[in-house]
Amino acid sequence: MAQFTIQNAQVLFNGKFRKQSILITDGVISDISDSVSSDCEIIDASGLKLIPGFFDNHTHGCMGIDFNTANTDEILQAAAHYASWGVTGFLPAVMTDSPEVICRQLSCCADAAETRGCNALRGIHLEGPFLSPLYKGAMPEQFLLAPDYDLFMRFQDAAHGLIKVVTISPELDGAVEFTRKVSALGVRVSIGHSSASYEQAMACIDAGAASTTHTMNAMKLLHMHDPAILTAVLESDIYCEMICDGFHLHPPIVRLLVKIKGTEKMIPVTDSMMAAGYPDGFYMLGVNKVKVENGDAKLVENGVRAGSTLTMQKALLNILSFTGLSLEQAVPMLSANAPRMLGLYETTGSIEKGKRADITLLDQNNTVVATFVCGKQVFGKPLV
């Protein structure tokens, strides 16, 4: 039995920071108290804040790694980089490509999770190919398709059942029935890359769509005479991704989204590409060449934004700056909301007895100093 205690940290527990001791047994939080008495090894976390690790629901890669080309070893390397930014759970996003490439990359992701034991990889986000060419963003138009349940099941077989989110455009023929059938499997349908009308979007939401992909980006915006997909997203109770890098959403828009949807329905994501963690320059996103200038990633071909260079560590700092929320209010947005949407909250997303010890330690500047996934320290100076 592997067991240790983290003591003297300010722990985010039941919505407030308080000095607590956390007993971790075989990768699970087994006790939380004012003073956990144990004969096991002790970590003194004095001066640090202990929070549930961040969960990135939508990332295409980082540090030179692109999930549309990465092999299994590179996926594991990406997981290690994410840990340095406080991430204890993520969904690699495989974007629109040929069916053969998609199947290959889904298989690599499954191999990283199942064969190589990447505990932070909690599923896969399939972004396309069932998307509208009108709002394709960085999606290669030659590979875009109408929703096809049989093809999706081919993808799911390649992924060994690990596709947890699929992004589709509600206006495409067959989208409502596809949403109904895929949702019945427990896969979360996210609507986006879309010129859908209000009625088309609401039809998919009524059929079971659970979330929205990078809200307000690659999406028809509302007008007083044309409410469009955005109004359906804001009016309904579904979850909303948001990219808080200061480029995709202006800070007042972040505040507005949080005010409309509430902190419990907004899911901060990075939508990061291989340039995340790297300096400005030229990179690839799938089949697309991207130029990064001042941290802003755009397609060389037409200047359209193409993913981001954001990290979840930076997303936290930006949300605090953009919104004025307290750390207690902001952290659950990055840690709990994606697991809630995915149906994983019983096992992760908060500091509670019986949950996985997916933990991040912050210093007084809210900078990540250590990260634990299932109780194993995966980033920071050795503490155990």
Coordinates of C-alpha atoms in Angstrom, one line a residue, residues 21-25 28-33 35-37 353-354:
S21 CA -3.9 17.6 5.8
I22 CA -4.6 15.3 2.9
L23 CA -3.9 11.5 3.3
I24 CA -3.4 9.8 0.0
T25 CA -3.5 6.0 -0.3
V28 CA -6.8 8.2 -3.9
I29 CA -7.6 10.8 -1.3
S30 CA -8.4 8.7 1.7
D31 CA -8.8 11.3 4.4
I32 CA -9.0 15.1 4.9
S33 CA -8.7 16.5 8.3
S35 CA -4.5 16.8 11.5
V36 CA -4.1 13.4 9.7
S37 CA -2.1 11.2 12.0
K353 CA -12.4 11.8 0.1
G354 CA -12.6 8.9 -2.3

